[in-house]
Coordinates of C-alpha atoms in Angstrom, one line a residue:
X1 CA 2.4 -0.7 19.1
X2 CA -1.0 -2.2 18.3
X3 CA -0.7 -4.2 15.0
X4 CA -3.6 -6.4 14.1
X5 CA -1.4 -8.3 11.5
X6 CA 0.7 -9.9 14.3
X7 CA -2.1 -11.7 16.1
X8 CA -5.7 -12.8 15.6
X9 CA -8.2 -10.2 16.6
X10 CA -11.9 -10.8 17.1
X11 CA -13.4 -7.4 16.8
X12 CA -16.9 -6.1 17.7
X13 CA -16.8 -4.3 14.4
X14 CA -14.5 -3.9 11.4
X15 CA -14.4 -0.5 9.6
X16 CA -13.6 -0.5 5.9
X17 CA -12.1 2.9 4.9
X18 CA -9.3 4.6 6.8
X19 CA -10.2 8.1 5.8
X20 CA -11.4 10.8 8.2
X21 CA -14.9 9.4 8.8
X22 CA -13.9 5.8 9.1
X23 CA -11.0 6.7 11.4
X24 CA -13.3 8.9 13.6
X25 CA -15.8 6.1 14.0
X26 CA -13.0 3.7 14.9
X27 CA -11.7 6.1 17.5
X28 CA -15.0 6.8 19.2
X29 CA -16.1 3.2 19.3
X30 CA -12.7 1.8 20.5
X31 CA -12.4 4.6 23.1
X32 CA -15.6 3.3 24.6
X33 CA -14.7 -0.3 25.0
X34 CA -15.3 -1.8 21.5
X35 CA -12.6 -3.8 19.8
X36 CA -12.3 -2.3 16.3
X37 CA -10.3 -3.3 13.2
X38 CA -9.7 -0.4 10.8
X39 CA -8.8 -1.4 7.2
X40 CA -7.5 0.9 4.4
X41 CA -6.5 0.1 0.9
X42 CA -3.0 1.7 1.1
X43 CA -0.6 -0.5 3.1
X44 CA 1.8 2.4 3.6
X45 CA -1.0 4.5 5.1
X46 CA -2.0 1.6 7.5
X47 CA 1.7 1.2 8.5
X48 CA 1.8 4.9 9.5
X49 CA -1.4 4.4 11.5
X50 CA 0.2 1.5 13.3
X51 CA 3.5 3.2 14.0
X52 CA 2.2 6.7 14.9
X53 CA -1.0 5.5 16.6
X54 CA -2.9 8.3 14.9
X55 CA -4.1 9.1 11.4
X56 CA -1.4 11.6 10.3
X57 CA -3.3 12.5 7.1
X58 CA -6.8 13.2 8.4
X59 CA -6.8 13.4 12.2
X60 CA -3.1 13.8 13.2
X61 CA -3.8 15.3 16.6
X62 CA -6.0 12.5 18.0
X63 CA -4.3 9.5 19.5
X64 CA -5.7 6.0 18.9
X65 CA -7.2 4.1 21.8
X66 CA -5.7 0.8 22.7
X67 CA -8.6 -1.3 21.3
X68 CA -8.2 0.2 17.8
X69 CA -6.2 -2.1 15.5
X70 CA -5.2 -0.8 12.0
X71 CA -5.1 -3.7 9.5
X72 CA -3.6 -3.9 6.0
X73 CA -5.0 -7.4 5.2
X74 CA -8.6 -7.3 4.0
X75 CA -9.0 -11.0 4.6
X76 CA -7.9 -10.6 8.3
X77 CA -10.2 -7.6 8.6
X78 CA -13.4 -9.3 7.5
X79 CA -12.9 -13.0 8.3
X80 CA -13.4 -12.8 12.1
X81 CA -16.1 -10.2 12.4
X82 CA -19.8 -10.3 11.4
X83 CA -20.3 -6.5 11.6
X84 CA -18.6 -4.7 8.7
X85 CA -19.0 -0.9 8.4
X86 CA -18.2 0.5 5.0
X87 CA -16.9 4.1 5.0
X88 CA -15.5 4.5 1.5
X89 CA -16.4 7.0 -1.2
X90 CA -19.5 5.9 -3.2
X91 CA -17.5 5.8 -6.5
X92 CA -15.4 2.8 -5.2
X93 CA -18.2 1.2 -3.1
X94 CA -18.9 -1.6 -5.6
X95 CA -15.2 -2.3 -6.1
X96 CA -14.5 -2.5 -2.3
X97 CA -17.6 -4.7 -1.7
X98 CA -16.4 -7.1 -4.4
X99 CA -13.0 -7.3 -2.8
X100 CA -14.7 -8.1 0.6
X101 CA -16.7 -10.8 -1.0
X102 CA -13.5 -12.4 -2.4
X103 CA -11.9 -12.2 1.0
X104 CA -14.2 -14.8 2.5
X105 CA -16.2 -12.9 5.1
X106 CA -18.4 -14.8 7.6
X107 CA -21.6 -16.3 6.4
X108 CA -23.7 -14.1 8.7
X109 CA -21.9 -10.9 7.8
X110 CA -23.9 -7.7 8.4
X111 CA -23.1 -4.7 6.1
X112 CA -23.4 -1.3 7.7
X113 CA -23.3 1.4 5.0
X114 CA -21.8 4.7 6.1
X115 CA -20.9 5.8 2.6
X116 CA -23.1 8.6 1.3
X117 CA -24.0 8.6 -2.4
X118 CA -25.2 6.5 -5.3
X119 CA -23.5 4.0 -7.5
X120 CA -21.8 5.7 -10.5
X121 CA -23.4 5.4 -13.9
X122 CA -26.5 3.4 -12.7
X123 CA -27.7 5.7 -9.9
X124 CA -28.5 2.7 -7.8
X125 CA -28.9 2.9 -4.0
X126 CA -25.8 1.5 -2.2
X127 CA -28.0 -1.1 -0.5
X128 CA -28.9 -2.5 -3.9
X129 CA -25.2 -2.9 -4.7
X130 CA -24.9 -4.9 -1.4
X131 CA -27.8 -7.1 -2.4
X132 CA -26.3 -7.6 -5.9
X133 CA -22.9 -8.7 -4.6
X134 CA -23.8 -10.5 -1.3
X135 CA -27.4 -11.6 -1.9
X136 CA -30.9 -10.3 -1.2
X137 CA -30.9 -11.8 2.3
X138 CA -27.8 -10.0 3.5
X139 CA -28.6 -8.1 6.7
X140 CA -27.9 -4.4 6.1
X141 CA -28.1 -1.1 8.0
X142 CA -27.5 2.5 7.0
X143 CA -25.9 5.1 9.3
X144 CA -26.2 8.8 8.5
X145 CA -26.9 12.2 9.9
X146 CA -25.1 15.5 10.7
X147 CA -21.6 14.4 11.5
X148 CA -18.2 15.9 11.0
X149 CA -15.4 13.4 11.6
X150 CA -13.2 15.5 13.9
X151 CA -16.1 16.3 16.2
X152 CA -16.9 12.6 16.5
X153 CA -13.3 11.7 17.1
X154 CA -12.8 14.2 20.0
X155 CA -16.1 13.1 21.6
X156 CA -18.3 16.2 21.0
X157 CA -22.1 15.5 21.2
X158 CA -23.3 13.8 18.0
X159 CA -26.6 12.1 17.0
X160 CA -27.0 9.8 14.0
X161 CA -29.6 7.7 12.3
X162 CA -29.4 3.9 12.2
X163 CA -31.8 2.6 9.5
X164 CA -32.6 -1.0 8.9
X165 CA -35.7 -3.1 8.1
X166 CA -34.3 -5.9 10.3
X167 CA -35.3 -5.3 14.0
X168 CA -32.6 -7.8 15.2
X169 CA -29.9 -6.0 13.3
X170 CA -31.1 -2.7 14.6
X171 CA -31.0 -3.9 18.2
X172 CA -27.6 -5.5 18.0
X173 CA -26.0 -2.6 16.2
X174 CA -27.4 -0.1 18.5
X175 CA -25.8 -1.9 21.4
X176 CA -22.4 -1.7 19.6
X177 CA -22.7 1.8 18.4
X178 CA -24.4 3.4 21.3
X179 CA -21.5 3.2 23.7
X180 CA -20.9 6.8 24.5
X181 CA -23.2 9.3 26.3
X182 CA -22.2 11.9 23.7
X183 CA -22.9 9.6 20.7
X184 CA -26.7 9.2 20.4
X185 CA -28.3 6.6 18.0
X186 CA -31.9 7.0 16.7
X187 CA -33.6 4.2 14.8
X188 CA -35.4 4.3 11.5
X189 CA -36.8 1.7 9.0
X190 CA -36.5 4.1 6.0
X191 CA -33.3 2.9 4.3
X192 CA -34.3 4.5 1.0
X193 CA -35.0 8.0 2.5
X194 CA -31.8 8.0 4.5
X195 CA -29.7 7.2 1.5
X196 CA -31.4 9.7 -0.8
X197 CA -31.0 12.4 1.8
X198 CA -27.3 11.5 2.2
X199 CA -26.7 11.8 -1.6
X200 CA -28.7 14.9 -2.4
X201 CA -27.6 17.0 0.6
X202 CA -24.0 17.1 -0.7
X203 CA -25.3 18.6 -4.0
X204 CA -27.3 21.3 -2.2
X205 CA -24.2 22.0 -0.1
X206 CA -22.3 22.8 -3.3
X207 CA -25.0 25.2 -4.2
X208 CA -24.9 26.9 -0.8
X209 CA -21.2 27.2 -1.1
X210 CA -21.6 28.8 -4.6
X211 CA -24.1 31.3 -3.2
X212 CA -21.7 32.3 -0.4
X213 CA -18.7 32.4 -2.7
X214 CA -20.7 34.8 -4.8
X215 CA -21.6 36.8 -1.7
X216 CA -25.3 36.5 -2.3
X217 CA -26.0 36.8 1.4
X218 CA -27.6 34.8 4.2
X219 CA -31.1 35.2 2.8
X220 CA -30.1 33.5 -0.5
X221 CA -28.4 30.7 1.3
X222 CA -31.3 30.0 3.6
X223 CA -33.7 30.0 0.6
X224 CA -31.5 27.6 -1.3
X225 CA -31.3 25.2 1.7
X226 CA -35.1 25.3 2.1
X227 CA -35.7 24.7 -1.6
X228 CA -33.0 22.0 -1.5
X229 CA -34.9 20.2 1.2
X230 CA -37.9 20.3 -1.1
X231 CA -35.9 18.7 -4.0
X232 CA -34.5 16.0 -1.7
X233 CA -38.0 15.2 -0.4
X234 CA -39.6 15.0 -3.8
X235 CA -37.0 12.6 -5.2
X236 CA -37.1 10.5 -2.1
X237 CA -40.9 10.2 -2.0
X238 CA -40.9 9.3 -5.7
X239 CA -38.8 6.1 -5.1
X240 CA -40.5 5.0 -1.9
X241 CA -39.0 7.0 1.0
X242 CA -41.0 8.2 4.1
X243 CA -41.7 11.9 4.4
X244 CA -40.7 12.1 8.0
X245 CA -37.2 11.1 7.2
X246 CA -36.5 14.4 5.5
X247 CA -37.6 16.3 8.6
X248 CA -35.1 14.4 10.8
X249 CA -31.4 14.0 11.4
X250 CA -30.7 12.3 8.0
X251 CA -32.7 15.0 6.1
X252 CA -32.8 18.6 7.3
X253 CA -30.2 17.9 10.1
X254 CA -27.5 16.7 7.7
X255 CA -28.5 19.3 5.1
X256 CA -28.1 22.2 7.5
X257 CA -24.8 21.0 8.8
X258 CA -23.3 20.4 5.3
X259 CA -24.6 23.7 3.9
X260 CA -23.6 26.0 6.7
X261 CA -20.3 24.9 8.2
X262 CA -16.9 25.4 6.7
X263 CA -15.8 21.9 7.7
X264 CA -18.0 20.7 4.8
X265 CA -15.8 19.8 1.8
X266 CA -18.9 20.1 -0.5
X267 CA -19.6 23.6 0.7
X268 CA -15.9 24.6 0.5
X269 CA -15.8 23.3 -3.1
X270 CA -18.9 25.3 -3.9
X271 CA -17.4 28.5 -2.4
X272 CA -14.3 28.1 -4.5
X273 CA -16.6 27.8 -7.6
X274 CA -18.5 30.9 -6.5
X275 CA -15.2 32.8 -6.2
X276 CA -14.4 32.0 -9.9
X277 CA -12.3 28.9 -9.8
X278 CA -12.9 26.1 -12.2
X279 CA -13.9 22.6 -10.7
X280 CA -10.4 21.1 -11.3
X281 CA -8.6 23.8 -9.3
X282 CA -11.3 23.7 -6.6
X283 CA -10.9 20.0 -6.3
X284 CA -7.1 20.3 -5.8
X285 CA -7.6 22.9 -3.1
X286 CA -10.2 20.8 -1.2
X287 CA -8.1 17.6 -1.7
X288 CA -10.5 15.2 -0.1
X289 CA -13.4 13.4 -1.8
X290 CA -16.3 15.7 -2.8
X291 CA -19.3 13.4 -2.9
X292 CA -21.6 16.0 -4.4
X293 CA -19.3 16.3 -7.4
X294 CA -19.2 12.5 -7.9
X295 CA -23.0 12.0 -7.5
X296 CA -24.5 15.0 -9.4
X297 CA -24.8 13.0 -12.6
X298 CA -26.7 10.2 -10.9
X299 CA -29.0 12.4 -9.0
X300 CA -29.8 14.5 -12.1
X301 CA -30.4 11.2 -14.0
X302 CA -32.9 10.0 -11.3
X303 CA -34.7 13.3 -11.4
X304 CA -35.2 12.9 -15.1
X305 CA -36.2 9.2 -14.8
X306 CA -38.9 10.0 -12.2
X307 CA -39.9 13.4 -13.7
X308 CA -39.0 15.2 -10.5
X309 CA -38.6 19.0 -10.5
X310 CA -35.1 19.7 -9.1
X311 CA -33.9 23.1 -10.3
X312 CA -31.0 23.5 -7.9
X313 CA -29.6 20.1 -8.9
X314 CA -30.1 20.9 -12.6
X315 CA -28.3 24.2 -12.4
X316 CA -25.4 22.7 -10.4
X317 CA -25.2 19.9 -12.9
X318 CA -25.0 22.4 -15.8
X319 CA -22.3 24.3 -14.0
X320 CA -20.2 21.2 -13.3
X321 CA -20.7 19.3 -16.6
X322 CA -21.7 21.9 -19.2
X323 CA -19.6 24.8 -18.0
X324 CA -22.5 27.0 -17.4
X325 CA -21.6 30.4 -16.0
X326 CA -22.6 30.6 -12.3
X327 CA -24.3 34.0 -12.7
X328 CA -26.4 32.7 -15.6
X329 CA -27.2 29.6 -13.5
X330 CA -28.4 31.8 -10.6
X331 CA -30.7 33.8 -13.0
X332 CA -32.0 30.5 -14.5
X333 CA -32.8 29.2 -11.0
X334 CA -34.8 32.3 -10.1
X335 CA -36.8 32.0 -13.3
X336 CA -37.4 28.3 -12.9
X337 CA -38.6 28.8 -9.3
X338 CA -41.0 31.6 -10.4
X339 CA -42.4 29.4 -13.2
X340 CA -42.9 26.5 -10.9
X341 CA -44.7 28.6 -8.3
X342 CA -47.2 29.5 -11.0
X343 CA -47.7 25.9 -12.1
X344 CA -47.5 23.7 -9.0
X345 CA -47.7 20.0 -9.7
X346 CA -46.5 18.6 -6.4
X347 CA -47.9 18.8 -2.9
X348 CA -45.0 18.1 -0.6
X349 CA -42.7 20.9 0.5
X350 CA -43.9 23.2 -2.3
X351 CA -44.5 26.3 -0.2

C-alpha cells in the first residue's frame, strides 16, 4: 500500500483535488514515470484511495500506478513540491488556495490552474485570485481543453492547452506533463482567453442539453453551439483575450466536447432541465459539480459590465435564477437573435 503520510515524498507534481479530473491527471502522470502526490479535503476519502489503490467514488475500475501517493495532509502535499496543480471546483478555489498558503509551500511554488470557472460573487479570473493570495510575481499556468476524466485515466488520446506568460514555466511544465504519446500538450500565452473559454463553455453546454432535452433536434443544437462560440469570443475579446484562442482546443474544442457528449455533467444537467425537472432535482441526479450552474451569475455579470451581447447566457441565467419557463426562453432567444442580426454592433463571429 502506497501511503505518502508514512514517508517523505518529493513529487514532480502535487495535485490538489481528488475528484475525477484530479485523479485522472494523477493516474496518467504517475503511470508515465512522474511521482505524484494527490491531496483531497476528506481524510476518509483519501484513506479509501490508499487502501483500495483506486478512486472508488469517481474512477473505481482504474488501478493506481505505484508512483501515485494519496495524501491527507495538505502541509505534506505542498511543502516538498514546487509544482502544484489545482483541480477543485471554482467556488472553493479561493478557500483552497488560502489553505495552501497557510500550509507553508515552497517559495518558488508554481500554481497550475486546472479548475474551470470564475471566482464567486466577484467574477474574477482564477489567476487573479492566485495573485491576490500568493503575490503578483507567482509563476502560474492554466491547463484546459477538451478532456473527460475517464478517457485521460485509461490513456485514450487527449490534447490540452498549457497557457502561461512565463516561457520558463511553460518549458518546465511541458516536460512534466508531456510524458505520454497519447497526451499531447500545446502551448499558449493567452491565459485570459483560456480561462474565459473554460467558464463560458459550461454554460453553453447547459443550453445544448436543454435543447436536446426538449428534443429540438440536431440543427438547433448546432446553431446554439455556434452562437455560443460567438458569445464566448465576444466576452473574451472585451477583457483582453486573443481571438485565435477561441478557434483552438480551449475554445471550440472544449465547447464541442462539452456540448455534444453525454459524459458532460453540464450537458446532462441541461437535458434534465429540458425534460421538465427543476434545477434542484437535476443537481441531485447529476451528483457531481456542475460548473455552469455555479458560474452563470458571474458570466452574466461580466456581460453586463462590459456591455457584451450574450443572449444564450442571459436566457439560461433567467431559467436558473428567475424560474423562466424553458419554452419561453427559447422563444426569447430566437427573437433576440433576429433583432441582433438587424442591428449588428460587433464584428467578431457575428455571421
